[in-house]
Amino acid sequence: MSDPSEIVPGTSCAPTVVEQGSRRRRGKSRDPSRAREELGDIETRLAKIELHLIDGDEKIEELDTRMEELDRGMDEFREEMQGALNQAIDKVMGEGESLKISFSNEVAALREENRFLREELDRVLGKVKDMEEQMSLVRMAILQGSVVGAATTSIAPTARVEVPKPNAFHGGRNAKEIDNFLWSLEQYFRALGITEDARKIDHAPLYLADTAMVWWRRRLLDIERGTCTISTWDDFKRELKKQFYPENAAHEARAKLRRLSHKGSIREYVKEFMETLLEIPDYPDTEALFAFTDGLQNWARLEIERRGARDLATAVSIAESLIELHRRERNPSPRKERNEGSSSHGKDGSRPYKPKEGHHKVQKEDQGMQRPPLSCFLCDGPHRARECPKKSRLSALIEEREEDPRPQREATIGSLQLCALKVEGQRTVEPKKGLPFVQMKVGGQEVLALVDTGASNNFLREEEAKRLGIPYEREMGWLKAVNSTPNLVHGVARNVKVRIGDWKGTLDFFVVSMDEYQCVLGVDFIDRVKAIPMLFANSICITEGGGTYMVPVLRGKPSPSKTLATMHMEVQKPSSTTTAVVQGKEQHGKGGYSQEWTEGV
């Protein structure tokens, strides 16, 4: 049960308290102090109830306020949503109208374009129809030999083209001959306008002869029996190649191309090479270039490599442009000339002796196998050097340069061959004798240098080094001439820039004390510049760096006294000792000298 002292909020408590008090008075009397306590408790509870009621009223008012705010927010949100919806609807309606207008414009443009295309198609179809009619008229005119025009035009004759007929095929087993025959037949049929396979098969046997005709007759019998069928042009070509085309034609052509070599003239080699190459299908150009150059002779192959040919066509054009120099036939002996001038028979009527053909042929073949191919070291031509037509011209040119003291621009030549070609005429010049000297320029000043193959190094007189202003480094060493006391080496001048003729470069010189010569160029100079002394032609050929420089040689008169022919020089270094020993003989007067040399390290 609930406590009777608890009071339910919102109900009246006064009657209940009075009733309870009357009952208690009726039942028994209470203590006044206790009654006061209960009354105080009741008042306290009433105060709490009032406080709760006041708090509830405040909360209710707060809820009412919030509800009003929510109502106002809902109204504002409803208005905003309605405005946004109206705006979106207006925008969508506007875009829809614009799309509708643009779509209608595009549809109208497509309809206009479609109408234009239909008109253009009708016009093209009309032209095609007219062209078909014209083609039919042209075809009829070709068949009848005249052009049939409209009713108002007249008939005009056409110019006929004479088509040459292909050569007959006799049945030879040659791949090139069969390919040429089939190709000429196809070109002939194309010129006549024959496109049907049946007509081609009917016309092709007319150009068969000998063995090929017999083969076709047997094929016709096989066709009648039903054992063979040739209904298309490709079948005819396949059967013809099956019967006559060699199976290993390409292999034989490759083997022939590998064995082919340049023995006769270049033009004959080029012709035979190209004919063999055309028999090989799909032959790479790089391999063809290698095979072509490999079969050439050395001088022709080197010339093609020098010009840098990268393909077969360029190599063939270069090879055909080369000029071959054939060996000149020797003059017959006077006895032979007398015999040729006289009658073929002797005085007694007997015939001259003729060797047997078989023995003579074998002897020539043996000689051809033993002899190597001729090659001239001056011009790389197919002849001996003593028979070179440019040898005498070279001597004449050098003699002209010695007689003319003025410097000529023609001295700047690039090769020995061009130098010889500039000379007109041919004459024999007696070469001068004496020691060979060359003009050498050092720092713009000239010095006369002796070319001595008996000297091991290059030597320069101390006075000339000071005059030319050539610096040199001190180095321990000595120079010993034949039958003389050793002399100390003053030093070594390294990388001295010199010019000899058209050649420019650097040389090393040993600065020494000499009596007769200003400068001596020894074996070191010849090895360094790759020089070829040609004293019979009074010149020296320098081949350094792939170029060719011809340097004229001045021949001096030999001294009546003894002249040093060789030099002995020893250079001593702190770390090691290198000794170059040269032993030789002396030169006396105008006589020549011989030398023997040894070198030890």
JSON list of C-alpha atoms in Angstrom, two decimals, residues 158-229:
[
{"chain": "A", "resi": 158, "resn": "THR", "atom": "CA", "xyz": [41.26, 3.37, -135.09]},
{"chain": "A", "resi": 159, "resn": "ALA", "atom": "CA", "xyz": [45.03, 3.00, -135.08]},
{"chain": "A", "resi": 160, "resn": "ARG", "atom": "CA", "xyz": [45.99, -0.58, -134.41]},
{"chain": "A", "resi": 161, "resn": "VAL", "atom": "CA", "xyz": [49.00, -1.48, -132.30]},
{"chain": "A", "resi": 162, "resn": "GLU", "atom": "CA", "xyz": [51.09, -4.34, -133.57]},
{"chain": "A", "resi": 163, "resn": "VAL", "atom": "CA", "xyz": [51.77, -6.63, -130.60]},
{"chain": "A", "resi": 164, "resn": "PRO", "atom": "CA", "xyz": [54.86, -8.79, -131.11]},
{"chain": "A", "resi": 165, "resn": "LYS", "atom": "CA", "xyz": [54.26, -12.48, -130.69]},
{"chain": "A", "resi": 166, "resn": "PRO", "atom": "CA", "xyz": [56.26, -14.37, -128.06]},
{"chain": "A", "resi": 167, "resn": "ASN", "atom": "CA", "xyz": [59.02, -16.72, -129.12]},
{"chain": "A", "resi": 168, "resn": "ALA", "atom": "CA", "xyz": [58.25, -20.41, -129.26]},
{"chain": "A", "resi": 169, "resn": "PHE", "atom": "CA", "xyz": [59.28, -22.66, -126.39]},
{"chain": "A", "resi": 170, "resn": "HIS", "atom": "CA", "xyz": [61.17, -25.75, -127.56]},
{"chain": "A", "resi": 171, "resn": "GLY", "atom": "CA", "xyz": [61.21, -27.63, -124.27]},
{"chain": "A", "resi": 172, "resn": "GLY", "atom": "CA", "xyz": [64.62, -26.74, -122.89]},
{"chain": "A", "resi": 173, "resn": "ARG", "atom": "CA", "xyz": [65.14, -27.35, -119.17]},
{"chain": "A", "resi": 174, "resn": "ASN", "atom": "CA", "xyz": [66.22, -23.80, -118.39]},
{"chain": "A", "resi": 175, "resn": "ALA", "atom": "CA", "xyz": [64.56, -21.88, -115.58]},
{"chain": "A", "resi": 176, "resn": "LYS", "atom": "CA", "xyz": [65.20, -18.47, -117.11]},
{"chain": "A", "resi": 177, "resn": "GLU", "atom": "CA", "xyz": [63.85, -19.54, -120.50]},
{"chain": "A", "resi": 178, "resn": "ILE", "atom": "CA", "xyz": [60.63, -20.95, -118.99]},
{"chain": "A", "resi": 179, "resn": "ASP", "atom": "CA", "xyz": [60.01, -17.86, -116.84]},
{"chain": "A", "resi": 180, "resn": "ASN", "atom": "CA", "xyz": [60.57, -15.54, -119.80]},
{"chain": "A", "resi": 181, "resn": "PHE", "atom": "CA", "xyz": [58.23, -17.63, -121.99]},
{"chain": "A", "resi": 182, "resn": "LEU", "atom": "CA", "xyz": [55.36, -17.58, -119.49]},
{"chain": "A", "resi": 183, "resn": "TRP", "atom": "CA", "xyz": [55.80, -13.88, -118.79]},
{"chain": "A", "resi": 184, "resn": "SER", "atom": "CA", "xyz": [55.80, -13.00, -122.51]},
{"chain": "A", "resi": 185, "resn": "LEU", "atom": "CA", "xyz": [52.63, -15.07, -122.99]},
{"chain": "A", "resi": 186, "resn": "GLU", "atom": "CA", "xyz": [50.85, -13.20, -120.18]},
{"chain": "A", "resi": 187, "resn": "GLN", "atom": "CA", "xyz": [51.90, -9.83, -121.58]},
{"chain": "A", "resi": 188, "resn": "TYR", "atom": "CA", "xyz": [50.73, -10.88, -125.05]},
{"chain": "A", "resi": 189, "resn": "PHE", "atom": "CA", "xyz": [47.32, -11.99, -123.74]},
{"chain": "A", "resi": 190, "resn": "ARG", "atom": "CA", "xyz": [46.97, -8.75, -121.76]},
{"chain": "A", "resi": 191, "resn": "ALA", "atom": "CA", "xyz": [47.71, -6.66, -124.85]},
{"chain": "A", "resi": 192, "resn": "LEU", "atom": "CA", "xyz": [45.07, -8.55, -126.85]},
{"chain": "A", "resi": 193, "resn": "GLY", "atom": "CA", "xyz": [42.51, -8.31, -124.05]},
{"chain": "A", "resi": 194, "resn": "ILE", "atom": "CA", "xyz": [42.31, -12.06, -123.46]},
{"chain": "A", "resi": 195, "resn": "THR", "atom": "CA", "xyz": [41.27, -12.60, -119.85]},
{"chain": "A", "resi": 196, "resn": "GLU", "atom": "CA", "xyz": [39.43, -15.94, -119.95]},
{"chain": "A", "resi": 197, "resn": "ASP", "atom": "CA", "xyz": [41.47, -18.95, -118.83]},
{"chain": "A", "resi": 198, "resn": "ALA", "atom": "CA", "xyz": [39.93, -21.16, -121.51]},
{"chain": "A", "resi": 199, "resn": "ARG", "atom": "CA", "xyz": [41.08, -18.86, -124.32]},
{"chain": "A", "resi": 200, "resn": "LYS", "atom": "CA", "xyz": [44.56, -18.60, -122.78]},
{"chain": "A", "resi": 201, "resn": "ILE", "atom": "CA", "xyz": [44.86, -22.40, -122.64]},
{"chain": "A", "resi": 202, "resn": "ASP", "atom": "CA", "xyz": [43.69, -22.64, -126.27]},
{"chain": "A", "resi": 203, "resn": "HIS", "atom": "CA", "xyz": [46.20, -20.04, -127.54]},
{"chain": "A", "resi": 204, "resn": "ALA", "atom": "CA", "xyz": [49.26, -20.98, -125.45]},
{"chain": "A", "resi": 205, "resn": "PRO", "atom": "CA", "xyz": [49.98, -24.37, -127.20]},
{"chain": "A", "resi": 206, "resn": "LEU", "atom": "CA", "xyz": [50.36, -22.50, -130.51]},
{"chain": "A", "resi": 207, "resn": "TYR", "atom": "CA", "xyz": [53.73, -21.23, -129.21]},
{"chain": "A", "resi": 208, "resn": "LEU", "atom": "CA", "xyz": [55.08, -24.66, -128.24]},
{"chain": "A", "resi": 209, "resn": "ALA", "atom": "CA", "xyz": [57.52, -26.48, -130.49]},
{"chain": "A", "resi": 210, "resn": "ASP", "atom": "CA", "xyz": [59.64, -29.62, -130.62]},
{"chain": "A", "resi": 211, "resn": "THR", "atom": "CA", "xyz": [59.66, -31.41, -127.27]},
{"chain": "A", "resi": 212, "resn": "ALA", "atom": "CA", "xyz": [57.16, -29.03, -125.69]},
{"chain": "A", "resi": 213, "resn": "MET", "atom": "CA", "xyz": [54.63, -29.73, -128.48]},
{"chain": "A", "resi": 214, "resn": "VAL", "atom": "CA", "xyz": [54.98, -33.49, -127.97]},
{"chain": "A", "resi": 215, "resn": "TRP", "atom": "CA", "xyz": [54.40, -33.01, -124.25]},
{"chain": "A", "resi": 216, "resn": "TRP", "atom": "CA", "xyz": [51.20, -31.03, -124.88]},
{"chain": "A", "resi": 217, "resn": "ARG", "atom": "CA", "xyz": [49.85, -33.67, -127.27]},
{"chain": "A", "resi": 218, "resn": "ARG", "atom": "CA", "xyz": [50.27, -36.31, -124.59]},
{"chain": "A", "resi": 219, "resn": "ARG", "atom": "CA", "xyz": [48.60, -34.03, -122.05]},
{"chain": "A", "resi": 220, "resn": "LEU", "atom": "CA", "xyz": [45.60, -33.68, -124.37]},
{"chain": "A", "resi": 221, "resn": "LEU", "atom": "CA", "xyz": [45.31, -37.47, -124.51]},
{"chain": "A", "resi": 222, "resn": "ASP", "atom": "CA", "xyz": [45.43, -37.61, -120.72]},
{"chain": "A", "resi": 223, "resn": "ILE", "atom": "CA", "xyz": [42.68, -34.98, -120.54]},
{"chain": "A", "resi": 224, "resn": "GLU", "atom": "CA", "xyz": [40.49, -37.01, -122.92]},
{"chain": "A", "resi": 225, "resn": "ARG", "atom": "CA", "xyz": [41.02, -40.12, -120.79]},
{"chain": "A", "resi": 226, "resn": "GLY", "atom": "CA", "xyz": [40.18, -38.16, -117.64]},
{"chain": "A", "resi": 227, "resn": "THR", "atom": "CA", "xyz": [43.51, -38.81, -115.91]},
{"chain": "A", "resi": 228, "resn": "CYS", "atom": "CA", "xyz": [44.52, -35.13, -116.03]},
{"chain": "A", "resi": 229, "resn": "THR", "atom": "CA", "xyz": [42.58, -31.87, -115.66]}
]
